[in-house]
Amino acid sequence: MFRSTKVLELGSGYGLAGLVIAASTDADEVVISDGNPQVVQYIQQNISINAETFGQTKVKSMILHWDHEPASEIISSFDIIVASDCTFFKQFHGSLARAVRSLLKHSETSQAIFLSPRRGDSLSKFLEVIKKNGLSCELIENYDPTVWNMHKKYVLGDYRSWPNYNEEHCYPLLLRISRSE
């Protein structure tokens, strides 16, 4: 899936997903972004510490604010965008959807892959905004047998290690977002 692609991680925190993609796939380039300049400094430190694990993959960090127009050199330039737990703030839904739309390549195979719990109506509201911004979305609940089985056990209360498990806030659903046109 990532072979010879340009990947962007949005709202990455310290960049774990981007670092894993860079270290374990044959992506051409991975850009790990966040809107907080201090966090982006930590991302850059993590990139430097792990540089030898990336093989031929180019890895860099950048400050990216969803509510600002992206720099022209990155518009329509990413094959894959990944994000985790970025849909819970409803006030950012529009800017996040617009960012995804402007950053994804105009290609049948380009897509954004989000992992996000429902968090009340936050996820459903985000899906509405996605459609209004010319994007389509596939919501997948059971995307990995190991994750699904652990989720089911937590729901049934089988694991004492997570006694307050609440699937609305804890179980990440998979969203595949692509351009509608």
Coordinates of C-alpha atoms in Angstrom, one line a residue:
M1 CA 0.0 0.0 0.0
F2 CA 2.8 2.5 0.8
R3 CA 5.3 1.4 -1.8
S4 CA 6.6 4.3 -3.8
T5 CA 4.2 6.8 -2.2
K6 CA 4.4 10.2 -0.6
V7 CA 2.7 10.0 2.8
L8 CA 1.6 12.7 5.2
E9 CA 0.7 12.2 8.9
L10 CA -1.7 14.9 10.1
G11 CA -1.9 16.0 13.7
S12 CA 0.8 13.5 14.6
G13 CA 1.7 14.4 18.1
Y14 CA 5.2 13.0 18.4
G15 CA 4.9 11.2 15.1
L16 CA 4.6 7.5 16.0
A17 CA 2.5 6.5 13.0
G18 CA 4.7 8.4 10.5
L19 CA 7.9 6.9 12.0
V20 CA 6.5 3.4 11.8
I21 CA 5.4 3.9 8.2
A22 CA 8.9 5.3 7.4
A23 CA 10.7 2.4 9.1
S24 CA 8.5 -0.5 7.9
T25 CA 7.4 0.3 4.4
D26 CA 8.9 1.3 1.1
A27 CA 7.3 4.8 1.0
D28 CA 9.3 7.3 -1.0
E29 CA 8.7 10.1 1.5
V30 CA 7.0 10.5 4.8
V31 CA 6.1 14.0 6.1
I32 CA 5.1 14.1 9.8
S33 CA 3.1 17.2 10.7
D34 CA 1.5 18.9 13.6
G35 CA 0.3 22.5 14.3
N36 CA 2.3 23.0 17.5
P37 CA 5.9 24.2 16.8
Q38 CA 7.2 22.6 20.0
V39 CA 5.7 19.3 19.1
V40 CA 7.3 19.5 15.6
Q41 CA 10.7 20.0 17.3
Y42 CA 10.1 16.7 19.2
I43 CA 9.1 15.1 15.9
Q44 CA 12.3 16.2 14.3
Q45 CA 14.3 14.8 17.3
N46 CA 12.5 11.5 16.8
I47 CA 13.3 11.5 13.1
S48 CA 17.0 12.1 13.9
I49 CA 17.1 9.4 16.5
N50 CA 15.5 6.9 14.2
A51 CA 17.1 7.9 10.9
E52 CA 19.0 4.7 10.4
T53 CA 15.8 2.7 10.3
F54 CA 14.2 4.5 7.4
G55 CA 16.3 3.0 4.6
Q56 CA 15.7 4.9 1.4
T57 CA 12.6 6.7 2.6
K58 CA 12.9 10.4 3.0
V59 CA 11.4 11.6 6.3
K60 CA 10.8 15.2 7.4
S61 CA 8.7 17.2 9.8
M62 CA 6.6 20.3 9.2
I63 CA 4.3 22.7 11.0
L64 CA 0.9 22.4 9.4
H65 CA -2.2 24.3 10.5
W66 CA -5.4 22.9 9.1
D67 CA -7.1 26.3 9.1
H68 CA -4.3 27.9 6.9
E69 CA -3.9 27.5 3.2
P70 CA -1.1 24.9 2.7
A71 CA 2.0 26.0 0.9
S72 CA 1.7 25.6 -2.8
E73 CA 4.5 23.1 -3.1
I74 CA 2.5 20.5 -1.0
I75 CA -1.0 21.1 -2.5
S76 CA -2.2 17.9 -4.2
S77 CA 1.0 16.1 -3.5
F78 CA 0.2 13.3 -1.2
D79 CA -0.8 9.8 -2.2
I80 CA -1.7 8.8 1.4
I81 CA -2.7 10.9 4.4
V82 CA -2.9 9.3 7.8
A83 CA -4.4 10.7 11.0
S84 CA -5.4 9.3 14.3
D85 CA -7.9 10.7 16.8
C86 CA -8.1 14.1 15.0
T87 CA -11.9 14.3 14.6
F88 CA -13.1 14.9 18.1
F89 CA -13.0 18.8 18.0
K90 CA -16.0 19.8 16.0
Q91 CA -14.7 23.3 15.5
F92 CA -11.9 21.9 13.3
H93 CA -14.0 19.6 11.1
G94 CA -14.2 22.0 8.2
S95 CA -10.6 23.0 8.2
L96 CA -9.5 19.3 8.5
A97 CA -11.7 18.3 5.6
R98 CA -10.5 21.1 3.5
A99 CA -6.8 20.3 4.3
V100 CA -7.4 16.7 3.3
R101 CA -9.0 17.7 0.1
S102 CA -6.3 20.2 -0.8
L103 CA -3.4 17.9 0.1
L104 CA -4.5 14.6 -1.5
K105 CA -3.3 14.0 -5.1
H106 CA -5.8 14.1 -7.8
S107 CA -5.6 10.3 -8.3
E108 CA -8.0 7.3 -8.1
T109 CA -5.6 5.7 -5.7
S110 CA -5.0 8.6 -3.3
Q111 CA -6.7 8.3 0.0
A112 CA -6.7 9.5 3.6
I113 CA -6.8 6.8 6.3
F114 CA -8.1 8.0 9.7
L115 CA -8.6 6.0 12.9
S116 CA -11.1 7.7 15.1
P117 CA -13.6 6.7 17.8
R118 CA -17.2 7.9 17.6
R119 CA -17.0 10.3 20.6
G120 CA -20.7 11.0 20.7
D121 CA -21.8 12.6 17.5
S122 CA -18.4 14.0 16.7
L123 CA -17.4 11.4 14.1
S124 CA -20.8 11.4 12.4
K125 CA -20.6 15.3 12.2
F126 CA -17.2 15.0 10.6
L127 CA -18.5 12.5 8.0
E128 CA -21.2 15.1 7.1
V129 CA -18.5 17.8 6.6
I130 CA -16.4 15.4 4.5
K131 CA -19.2 15.0 2.1
K132 CA -19.9 18.7 1.9
N133 CA -16.2 19.2 0.9
G134 CA -16.3 16.9 -2.1
L135 CA -14.9 13.9 -0.4
S136 CA -16.3 10.4 0.0
C137 CA -15.7 8.1 3.0
E138 CA -16.0 4.5 3.8
L139 CA -16.4 3.7 7.5
I140 CA -15.0 0.3 8.6
E141 CA -15.7 -1.1 12.0
N142 CA -14.0 -4.5 11.8
Y143 CA -10.7 -3.9 10.0
D144 CA -8.4 -6.2 11.8
P145 CA -9.3 -9.5 13.5
T146 CA -6.9 -9.0 16.5
V147 CA -8.1 -5.5 17.2
W148 CA -11.7 -6.5 16.7
N149 CA -11.4 -9.5 19.1
M150 CA -9.8 -7.4 21.8
H151 CA -12.5 -4.8 21.4
K152 CA -15.2 -7.4 21.8
K153 CA -13.6 -8.7 24.9
Y154 CA -13.3 -5.2 26.4
V155 CA -17.0 -4.6 25.6
L156 CA -17.9 -7.8 27.4
G157 CA -15.7 -6.8 30.4
D158 CA -13.3 -9.7 30.0
Y159 CA -10.2 -7.5 30.6
R160 CA -9.6 -6.1 34.0
S161 CA -6.8 -4.0 32.7
W162 CA -9.3 -1.6 31.1
P163 CA -12.2 -1.6 33.5
N164 CA -13.7 1.7 32.2
Y165 CA -13.6 0.8 28.5
N166 CA -16.1 2.7 26.5
E167 CA -16.3 1.9 22.9
E168 CA -17.7 5.4 22.0
H169 CA -14.5 7.0 23.3
C170 CA -12.0 4.2 23.0
Y171 CA -12.6 2.0 19.9
P172 CA -11.0 3.5 16.8
L173 CA -13.0 3.1 13.6
L174 CA -11.2 3.1 10.3
L175 CA -12.2 5.8 7.7
R176 CA -11.0 5.7 4.1
I177 CA -11.5 9.1 2.6
S178 CA -11.0 9.9 -1.1
R179 CA -11.9 12.5 -3.6
S180 CA -15.5 12.3 -4.9
E181 CA -14.7 13.7 -8.3

